[in-house]
Short mmCIF file of C-alpha atoms in Angstrom, two decimals:
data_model
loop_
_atom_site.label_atom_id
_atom_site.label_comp_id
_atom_site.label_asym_id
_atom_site.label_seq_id
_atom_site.Cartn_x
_atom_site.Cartn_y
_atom_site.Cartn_z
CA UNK A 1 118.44 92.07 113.24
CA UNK A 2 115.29 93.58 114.26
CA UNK A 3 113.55 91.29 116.66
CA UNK A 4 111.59 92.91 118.77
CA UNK A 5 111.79 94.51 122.10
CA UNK A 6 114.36 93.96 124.49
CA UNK A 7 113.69 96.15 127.48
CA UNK A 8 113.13 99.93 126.50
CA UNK A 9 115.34 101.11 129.06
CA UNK A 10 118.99 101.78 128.65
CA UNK A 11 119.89 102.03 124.88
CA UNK A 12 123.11 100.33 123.62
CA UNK A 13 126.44 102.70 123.66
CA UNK A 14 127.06 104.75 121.07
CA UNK A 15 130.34 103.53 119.34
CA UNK A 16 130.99 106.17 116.74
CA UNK A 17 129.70 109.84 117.71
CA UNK A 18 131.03 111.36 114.64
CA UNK A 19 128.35 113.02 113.18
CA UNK A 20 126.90 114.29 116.92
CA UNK A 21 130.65 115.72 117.85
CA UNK A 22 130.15 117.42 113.86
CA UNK A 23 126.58 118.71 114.18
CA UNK A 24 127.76 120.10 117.89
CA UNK A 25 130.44 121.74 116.28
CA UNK A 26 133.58 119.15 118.38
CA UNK A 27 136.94 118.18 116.11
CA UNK A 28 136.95 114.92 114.78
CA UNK A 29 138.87 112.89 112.93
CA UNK A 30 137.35 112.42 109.84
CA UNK A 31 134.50 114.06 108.14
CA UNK A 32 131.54 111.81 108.98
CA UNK A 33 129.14 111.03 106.24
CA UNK A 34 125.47 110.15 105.35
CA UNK A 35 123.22 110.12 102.74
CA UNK A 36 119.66 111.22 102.57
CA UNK A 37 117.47 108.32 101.24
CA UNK A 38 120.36 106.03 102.08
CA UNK A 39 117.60 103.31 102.64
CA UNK A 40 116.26 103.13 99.19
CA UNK A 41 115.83 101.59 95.72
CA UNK A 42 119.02 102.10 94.54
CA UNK A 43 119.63 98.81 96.90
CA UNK A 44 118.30 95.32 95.26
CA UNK A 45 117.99 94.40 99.53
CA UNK A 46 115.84 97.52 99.45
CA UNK A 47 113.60 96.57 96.68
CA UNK A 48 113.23 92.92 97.60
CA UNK A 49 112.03 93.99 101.70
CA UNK A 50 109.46 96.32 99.97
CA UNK A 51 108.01 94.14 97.10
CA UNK A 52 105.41 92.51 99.47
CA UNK A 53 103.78 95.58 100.94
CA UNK A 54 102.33 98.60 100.30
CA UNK A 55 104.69 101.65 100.38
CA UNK A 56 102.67 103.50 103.42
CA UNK A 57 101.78 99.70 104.80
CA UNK A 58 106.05 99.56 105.20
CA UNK A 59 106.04 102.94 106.59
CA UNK A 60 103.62 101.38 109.39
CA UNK A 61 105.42 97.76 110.38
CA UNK A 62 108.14 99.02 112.72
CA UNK A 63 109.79 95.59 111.76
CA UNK A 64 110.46 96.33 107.79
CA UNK A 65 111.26 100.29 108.85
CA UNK A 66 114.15 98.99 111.24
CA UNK A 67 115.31 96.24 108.59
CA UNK A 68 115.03 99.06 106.06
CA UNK A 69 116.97 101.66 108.07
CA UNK A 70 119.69 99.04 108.57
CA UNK A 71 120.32 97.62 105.47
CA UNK A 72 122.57 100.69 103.89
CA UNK A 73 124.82 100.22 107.04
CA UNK A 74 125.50 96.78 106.63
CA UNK A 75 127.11 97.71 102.79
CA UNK A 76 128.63 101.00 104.09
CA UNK A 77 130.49 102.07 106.91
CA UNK A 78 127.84 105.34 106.79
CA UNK A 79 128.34 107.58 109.96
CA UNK A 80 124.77 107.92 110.86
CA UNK A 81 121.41 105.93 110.12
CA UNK A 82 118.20 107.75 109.25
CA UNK A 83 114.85 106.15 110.09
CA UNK A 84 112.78 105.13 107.41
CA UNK A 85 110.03 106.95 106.90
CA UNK A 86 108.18 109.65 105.01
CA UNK A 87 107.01 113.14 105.28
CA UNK A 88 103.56 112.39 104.34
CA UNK A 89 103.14 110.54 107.57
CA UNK A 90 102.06 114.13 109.15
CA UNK A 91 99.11 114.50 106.68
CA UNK A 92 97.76 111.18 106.94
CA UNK A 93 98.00 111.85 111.10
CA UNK A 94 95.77 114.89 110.19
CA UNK A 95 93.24 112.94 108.69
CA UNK A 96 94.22 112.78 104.59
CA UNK A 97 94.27 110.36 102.57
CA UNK A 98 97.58 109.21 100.94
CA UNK A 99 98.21 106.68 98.73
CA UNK A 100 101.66 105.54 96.97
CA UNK A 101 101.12 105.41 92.53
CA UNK A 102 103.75 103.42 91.02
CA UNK A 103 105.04 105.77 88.41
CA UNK A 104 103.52 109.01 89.60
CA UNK A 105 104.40 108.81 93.68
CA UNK A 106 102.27 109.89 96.73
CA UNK A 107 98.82 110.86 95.39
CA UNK A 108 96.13 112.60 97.92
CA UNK A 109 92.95 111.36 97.27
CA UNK A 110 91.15 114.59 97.94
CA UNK A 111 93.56 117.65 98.49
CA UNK A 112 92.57 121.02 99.70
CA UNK A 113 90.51 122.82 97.37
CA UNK A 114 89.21 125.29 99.33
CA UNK A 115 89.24 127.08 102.27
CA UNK A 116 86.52 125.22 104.03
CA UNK A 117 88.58 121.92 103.66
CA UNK A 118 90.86 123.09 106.34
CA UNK A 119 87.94 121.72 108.61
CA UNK A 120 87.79 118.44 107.55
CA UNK A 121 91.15 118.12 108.89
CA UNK A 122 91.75 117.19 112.91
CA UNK A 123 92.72 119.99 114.46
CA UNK A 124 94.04 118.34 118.03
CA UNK A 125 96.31 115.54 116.52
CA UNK A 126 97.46 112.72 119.64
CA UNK A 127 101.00 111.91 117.35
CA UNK A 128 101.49 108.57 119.79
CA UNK A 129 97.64 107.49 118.38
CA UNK A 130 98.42 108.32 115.36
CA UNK A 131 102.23 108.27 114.35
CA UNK A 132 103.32 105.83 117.58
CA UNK A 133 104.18 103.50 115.15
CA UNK A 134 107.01 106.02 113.44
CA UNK A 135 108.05 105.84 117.54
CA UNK A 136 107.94 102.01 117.61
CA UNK A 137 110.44 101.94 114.83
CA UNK A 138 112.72 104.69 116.29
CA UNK A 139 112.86 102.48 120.04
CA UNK A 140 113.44 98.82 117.81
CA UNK A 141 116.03 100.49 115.56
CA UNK A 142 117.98 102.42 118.42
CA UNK A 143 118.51 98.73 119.58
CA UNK A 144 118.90 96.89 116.79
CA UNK A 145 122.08 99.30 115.66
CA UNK A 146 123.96 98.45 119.05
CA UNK A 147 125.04 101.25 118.97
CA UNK A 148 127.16 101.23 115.81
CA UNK A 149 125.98 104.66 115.08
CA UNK A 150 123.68 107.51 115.30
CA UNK A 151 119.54 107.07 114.67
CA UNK A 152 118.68 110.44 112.74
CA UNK A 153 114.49 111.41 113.14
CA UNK A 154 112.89 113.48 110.52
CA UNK A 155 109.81 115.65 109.56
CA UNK A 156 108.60 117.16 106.77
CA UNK A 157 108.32 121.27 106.84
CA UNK A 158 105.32 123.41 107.20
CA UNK A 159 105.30 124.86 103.42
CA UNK A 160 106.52 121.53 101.84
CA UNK A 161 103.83 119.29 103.39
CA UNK A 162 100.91 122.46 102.99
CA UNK A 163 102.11 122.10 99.26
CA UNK A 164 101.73 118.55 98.77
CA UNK A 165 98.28 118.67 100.56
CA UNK A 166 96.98 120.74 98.33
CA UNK A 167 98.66 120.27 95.03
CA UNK A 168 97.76 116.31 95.63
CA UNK A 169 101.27 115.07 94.91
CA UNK A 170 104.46 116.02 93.39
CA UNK A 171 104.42 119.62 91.20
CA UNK A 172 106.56 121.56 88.65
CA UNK A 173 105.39 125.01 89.66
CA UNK A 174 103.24 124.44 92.96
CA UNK A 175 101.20 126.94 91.43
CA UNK A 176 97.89 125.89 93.36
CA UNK A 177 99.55 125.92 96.81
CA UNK A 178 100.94 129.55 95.75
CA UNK A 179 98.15 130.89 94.76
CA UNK A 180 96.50 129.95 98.50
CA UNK A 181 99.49 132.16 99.55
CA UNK A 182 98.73 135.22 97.62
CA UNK A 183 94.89 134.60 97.84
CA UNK A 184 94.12 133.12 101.25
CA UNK A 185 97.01 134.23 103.78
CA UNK A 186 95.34 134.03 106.95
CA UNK A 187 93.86 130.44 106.14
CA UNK A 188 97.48 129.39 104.63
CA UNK A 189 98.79 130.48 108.11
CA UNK A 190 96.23 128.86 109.91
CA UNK A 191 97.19 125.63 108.07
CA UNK A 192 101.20 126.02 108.80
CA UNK A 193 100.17 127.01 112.47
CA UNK A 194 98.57 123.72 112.56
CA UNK A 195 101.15 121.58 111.09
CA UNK A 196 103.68 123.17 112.43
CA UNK A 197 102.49 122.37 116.15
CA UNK A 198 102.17 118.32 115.14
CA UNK A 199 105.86 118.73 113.62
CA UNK A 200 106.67 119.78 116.89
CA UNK A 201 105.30 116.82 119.20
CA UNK A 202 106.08 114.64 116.72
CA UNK A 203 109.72 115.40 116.61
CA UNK A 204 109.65 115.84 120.21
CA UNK A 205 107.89 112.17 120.30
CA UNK A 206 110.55 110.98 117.64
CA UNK A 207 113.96 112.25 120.53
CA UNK A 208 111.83 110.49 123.37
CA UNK A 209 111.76 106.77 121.03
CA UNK A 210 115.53 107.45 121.22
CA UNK A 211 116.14 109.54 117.83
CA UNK A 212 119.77 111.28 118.57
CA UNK A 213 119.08 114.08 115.91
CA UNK A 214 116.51 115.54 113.76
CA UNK A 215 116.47 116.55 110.05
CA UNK A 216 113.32 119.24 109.21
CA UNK A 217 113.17 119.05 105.38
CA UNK A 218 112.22 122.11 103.38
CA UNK A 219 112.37 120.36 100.18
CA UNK A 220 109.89 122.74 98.48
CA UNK A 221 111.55 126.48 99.40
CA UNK A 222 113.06 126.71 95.89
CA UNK A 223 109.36 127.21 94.85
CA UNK A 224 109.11 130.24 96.95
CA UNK A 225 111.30 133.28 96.38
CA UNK A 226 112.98 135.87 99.54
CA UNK A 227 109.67 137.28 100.29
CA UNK A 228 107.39 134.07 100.47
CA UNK A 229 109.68 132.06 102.45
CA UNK A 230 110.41 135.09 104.72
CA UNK A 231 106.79 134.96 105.52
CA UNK A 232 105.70 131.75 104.98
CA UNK A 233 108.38 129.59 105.47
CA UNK A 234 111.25 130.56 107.80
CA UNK A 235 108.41 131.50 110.96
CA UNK A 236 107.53 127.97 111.39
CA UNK A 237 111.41 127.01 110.93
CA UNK A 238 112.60 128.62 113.35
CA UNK A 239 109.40 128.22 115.58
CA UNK A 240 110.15 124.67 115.60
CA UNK A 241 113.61 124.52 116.41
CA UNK A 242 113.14 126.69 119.33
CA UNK A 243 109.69 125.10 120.56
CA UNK A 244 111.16 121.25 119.85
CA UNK A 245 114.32 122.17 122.41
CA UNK A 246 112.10 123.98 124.62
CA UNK A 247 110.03 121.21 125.32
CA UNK A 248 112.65 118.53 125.28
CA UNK A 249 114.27 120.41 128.77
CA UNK A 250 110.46 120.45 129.98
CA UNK A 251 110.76 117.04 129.51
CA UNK A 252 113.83 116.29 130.98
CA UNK A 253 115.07 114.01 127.34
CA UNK A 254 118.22 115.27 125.40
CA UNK A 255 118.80 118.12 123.52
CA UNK A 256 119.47 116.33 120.03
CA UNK A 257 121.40 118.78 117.26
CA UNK A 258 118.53 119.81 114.56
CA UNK A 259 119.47 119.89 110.65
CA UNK A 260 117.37 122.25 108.80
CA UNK A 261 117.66 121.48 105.01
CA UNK A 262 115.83 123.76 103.13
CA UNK A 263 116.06 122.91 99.78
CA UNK A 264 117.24 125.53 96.70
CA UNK A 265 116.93 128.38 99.51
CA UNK A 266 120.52 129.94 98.58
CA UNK A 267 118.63 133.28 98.89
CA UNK A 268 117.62 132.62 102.87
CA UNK A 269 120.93 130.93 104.39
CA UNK A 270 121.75 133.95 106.46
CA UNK A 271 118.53 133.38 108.04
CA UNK A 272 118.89 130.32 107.80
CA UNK A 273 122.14 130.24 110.06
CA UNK A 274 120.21 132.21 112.63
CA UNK A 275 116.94 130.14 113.08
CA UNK A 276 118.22 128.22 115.75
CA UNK A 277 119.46 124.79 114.02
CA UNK A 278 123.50 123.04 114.62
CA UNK A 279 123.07 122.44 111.35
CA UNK A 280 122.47 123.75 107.80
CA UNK A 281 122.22 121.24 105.04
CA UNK A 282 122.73 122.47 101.42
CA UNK A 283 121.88 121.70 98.12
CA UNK A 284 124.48 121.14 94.80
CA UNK A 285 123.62 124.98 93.46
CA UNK A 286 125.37 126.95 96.10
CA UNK A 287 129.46 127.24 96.54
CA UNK A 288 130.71 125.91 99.67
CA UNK A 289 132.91 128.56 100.28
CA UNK A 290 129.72 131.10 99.55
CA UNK A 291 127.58 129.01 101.89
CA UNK A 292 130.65 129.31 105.07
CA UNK A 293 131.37 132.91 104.33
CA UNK A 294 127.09 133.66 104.89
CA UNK A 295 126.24 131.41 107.25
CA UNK A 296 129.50 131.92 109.57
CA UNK A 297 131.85 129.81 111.64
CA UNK A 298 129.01 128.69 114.55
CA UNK A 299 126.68 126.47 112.66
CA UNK A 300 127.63 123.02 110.91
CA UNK A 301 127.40 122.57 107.12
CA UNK A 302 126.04 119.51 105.60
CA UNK A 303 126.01 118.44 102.00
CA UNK A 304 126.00 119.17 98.87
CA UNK A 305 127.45 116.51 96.23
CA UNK A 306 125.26 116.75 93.33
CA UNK A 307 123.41 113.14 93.44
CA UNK A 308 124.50 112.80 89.61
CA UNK A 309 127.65 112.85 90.17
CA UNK A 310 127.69 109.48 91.35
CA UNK A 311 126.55 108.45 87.81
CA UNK A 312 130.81 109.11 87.53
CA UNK A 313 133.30 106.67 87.07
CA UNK A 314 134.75 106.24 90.67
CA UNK A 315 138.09 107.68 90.26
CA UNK A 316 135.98 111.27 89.49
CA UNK A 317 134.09 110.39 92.20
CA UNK A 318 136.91 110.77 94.65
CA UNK A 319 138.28 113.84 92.60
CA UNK A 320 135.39 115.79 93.40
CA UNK A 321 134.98 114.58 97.10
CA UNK A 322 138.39 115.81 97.49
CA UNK A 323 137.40 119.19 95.77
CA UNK A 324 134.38 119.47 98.13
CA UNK A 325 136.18 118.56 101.35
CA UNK A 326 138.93 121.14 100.03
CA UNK A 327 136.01 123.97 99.68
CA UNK A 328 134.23 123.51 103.17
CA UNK A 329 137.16 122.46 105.25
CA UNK A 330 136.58 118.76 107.32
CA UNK A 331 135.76 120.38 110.44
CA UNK A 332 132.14 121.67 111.18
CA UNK A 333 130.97 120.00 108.01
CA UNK A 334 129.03 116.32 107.39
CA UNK A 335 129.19 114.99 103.83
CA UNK A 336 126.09 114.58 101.94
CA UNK A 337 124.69 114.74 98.65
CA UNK A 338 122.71 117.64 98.03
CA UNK A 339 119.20 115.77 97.84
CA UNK A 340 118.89 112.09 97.62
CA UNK A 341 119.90 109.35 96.26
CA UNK A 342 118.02 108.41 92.73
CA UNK A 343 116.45 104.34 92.27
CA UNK A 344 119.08 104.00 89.40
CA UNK A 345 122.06 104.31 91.10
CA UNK A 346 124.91 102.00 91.28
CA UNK A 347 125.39 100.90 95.02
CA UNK A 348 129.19 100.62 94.68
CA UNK A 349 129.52 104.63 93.40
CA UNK A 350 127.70 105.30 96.92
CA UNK A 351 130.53 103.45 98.58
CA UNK A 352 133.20 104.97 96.66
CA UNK A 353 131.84 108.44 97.74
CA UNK A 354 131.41 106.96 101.97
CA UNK A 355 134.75 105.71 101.03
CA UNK A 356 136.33 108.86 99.55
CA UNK A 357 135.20 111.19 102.26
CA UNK A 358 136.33 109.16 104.89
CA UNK A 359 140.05 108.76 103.24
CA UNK A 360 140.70 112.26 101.63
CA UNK A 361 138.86 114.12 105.60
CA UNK A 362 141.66 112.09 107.14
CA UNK A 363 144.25 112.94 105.07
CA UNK A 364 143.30 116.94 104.81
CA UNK A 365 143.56 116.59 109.03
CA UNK A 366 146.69 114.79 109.04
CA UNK A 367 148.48 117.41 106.73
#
C-alpha cells in the first residue's frame, strides 16, 4: 500500500536482485523479466485508479504513481517494477504545455515552430522544483515494494522528446522535427544540448529518490537513418550515460546499471554496445542471435517479444518464449517485449509470457 512516508532513510532489502545481477552481467537462475508499460490499460485496476484524474494530474500525485507502479506486481511475479511516469514530464519542466487527448494522446499546445521559440523555453531547469514530484513517487514506491523487487527510473531521449516538442504529438514521418535537422543544425543541437543536461539531473535526481536502474528511451531513432542518429542522436546517448555515472560518484549515491532502448535502431547497435550502457534493449525486427553477435558478450540484452504476439493463444505463447530464450541464451539477457504493452491486451497472456520465461530460463540452466 502506498501510505505515505515512513522515514526516508534506510530502504527495505532487496529480496529478488535478478534483474540487477542480469543488467551487471552476474549468473542467475532464471531469466528475470519485465515489461515496459507493465502499469497500464491493459489492467481493468489500471483503468479504474486513472478514471478520476487527469492523465498528467496522475503523473503528479506520488500516491496514484506508487499504486499504479504496484498494481502489475501484485498479478505477476514480474522481476522488476518501473515507475509510472511519462517522458513528456521533461518538456513540461522546460516550460511547455502538455495536455493528454483521449483518442489522439499527448498534444502540445504550442510546439516549436521556429527557431526563436527555443527562447521561450527555461534554459536553467531546478528538476526538484519542477519534477520533485516524479522523486516523491520514486522514495514512496521504493518503500511501498518492501523490497520485493527492483524500482526501474526512466527518461525520455534527446531526439524523441525534441520530436514530440515540435511535431506537437505523436507522428508518422516526424517530418517537421527532420526538417529542423537538415535546416537548423546548430539550433537542433542547441535544443538536445539543453535537454540532454535536464535528462541528466533528472535521472541523477531519479537514483538519489532510490531508483535502482534507469531506462533512456529512444523510441523515435527508427525515424532517423545511420547518419542522423550518428549525429543527432547517439552524442547525447552516450553523453548521458557517462555524465549520469559521473555525477552519481560525485555524489557519493550508487552506480545503478543504465538500459538504453533505442527503438528500430538495428543499424546503430554496435554503437550502441559501446555508448557506455549494461544494457541494450531491442525491438521485435532484429534477430537475437544478430543482435549478440554485434553487440558482443559484455553488455546485457533486453527484449524483444513482439507485443502482438501476446494476442496468441497461450500454448504459442510459451512456444515462442522458448524460441527466444533458445536464440539469446538465459544468461546476460532480461525478457521483454520489444515495445509495450497495447490497452487491448488480455492480462492473463501477460502472465503466461512472466510465466513462460521464468519456467523454460530454468529449465535451459538446469540442462
Amino acid at each position: 500500500t502506498c501510505s505515505l512516508l515512513r522515514s526516508p532513510k534506510g530502504f527495505p532489502k532487496l529480496k529478488n536482485d535478478t534483474f540487477l545481477r542480469a543488467a551487471r552481467g552476474e549468473e542467475t537462475e532464471h531469466t528475470p523479466v519485465w515489461c515496459m508499460r507493465q502499469a497500464g490499460r491493459y489492467l481493468p485496476e489500471f483503468r479504474e485508479t486513472r478514471a478520476s484524474q487527469d492523465f498528467f494530474a496522475t503523473c503528479r500525485s506520488p500516491k496514484l504513481c506508487c499504486e499504479l507502479t504496484l498494481q502489475p506486481l501484485r498479478r505477476f511475479p514480474l522481476d522488476a517494477a518501473i515507475i509510472f511516469s511519462d517522458i513528456l514530464v521533461v518538456p513540461q519542466a522546460l516550460g511547455m504545455e502538455v495536455v493528454m487527448v483521449p483518442g489522439k494522446g499527448p498534444t502540445f499546445t504550442e510546439p516549436l515552430k521556429e527557431v526563436e521559440d527555443l527562447l521561450k523555453l527555461r534554459q536553467k531547469v531546478d528538476v526538484t522544483a519542477e519534477l520533485g514530484y516524479v522523486f516523491q513517487a520514486i522514495t514512496l514506491t521504493r518503500h511501498s515494494l518492501e523490497g520485493k523487487v527492483p524500482l526501474i527510473g526512466f527518461s525520455g531521449a534527446p531526439w524523441t522528446l525534441m520530436s514530440y516538442m515540435i511535431e506537437g504529438g505523436g507522428s508518422t514521418t516526424m517530418a517537421k522535427a527532420k526538417s529542423w535537422l537538415y535546416r537548423h543544425p546548430e539550433a537542433s543541437h542547441q535544443l538536445l544540448r539543453l535537454l540532454a543536461d535536464v535528462i541528466i539531473d533528472y535521472l541523477v535526481g531519479q537514483v538519489a529518490a532510490g531508483a535502482q536502474a534507469l531506462q533512456l528511451f529512444e523510441s523515435h531513432a527508427g525515424h532517423l537513418g545511420p547518419e542522423l542518429f550518428l549525429d543527432f542522436a547517439l552524442p547525447y546517448i552516450r553523453d548521458i550515460a557517462q555524465a549520469v555515472k559521473s555525477k552519481l560518484k560525485e555524489e557519493a549515491l550508487p552506480l545503478v546499471p543504465m538500459i538504453i532502448f533505442a527503438k528500430d535502431a538495428h543499424y546503430a547497435l554496435r554503437d550502441l554496445a559501446h555508448a557506455g550502457y549494461e544494457v541494450v534493449g531491442l525491438d521485435w525486427t532484429i534477430r537475437p542471435q544478430e543482435a549478440r553477435a554485434q553487440i558482443g558478450k559484455d553488455v546485457t540484452l533486453q527484449g524483444n517479444l513482439d507485443p502482438c504476439a501476446l494476442y496468441a493463444p497461450k500454448e504459442k505463447i510459451g512456444e515462442l518464449v522458448k524460441k527466444m530464450l533458445e536464440s539469446f541464451g538465459t544468461q546476460r539477457y532480461i525478457a521483454n517485449l520489444g515495445h509495450g504493452l497495447y490497452p487491448d491486451m488480455n492480462p492473463e497472456h501477460v502472465g503466461a509470457f512472466v510465466e513462460a520465461v521464468h519456467a523454460h530460463s530454468r529449465h535451459i540452466n538446469k540442462h
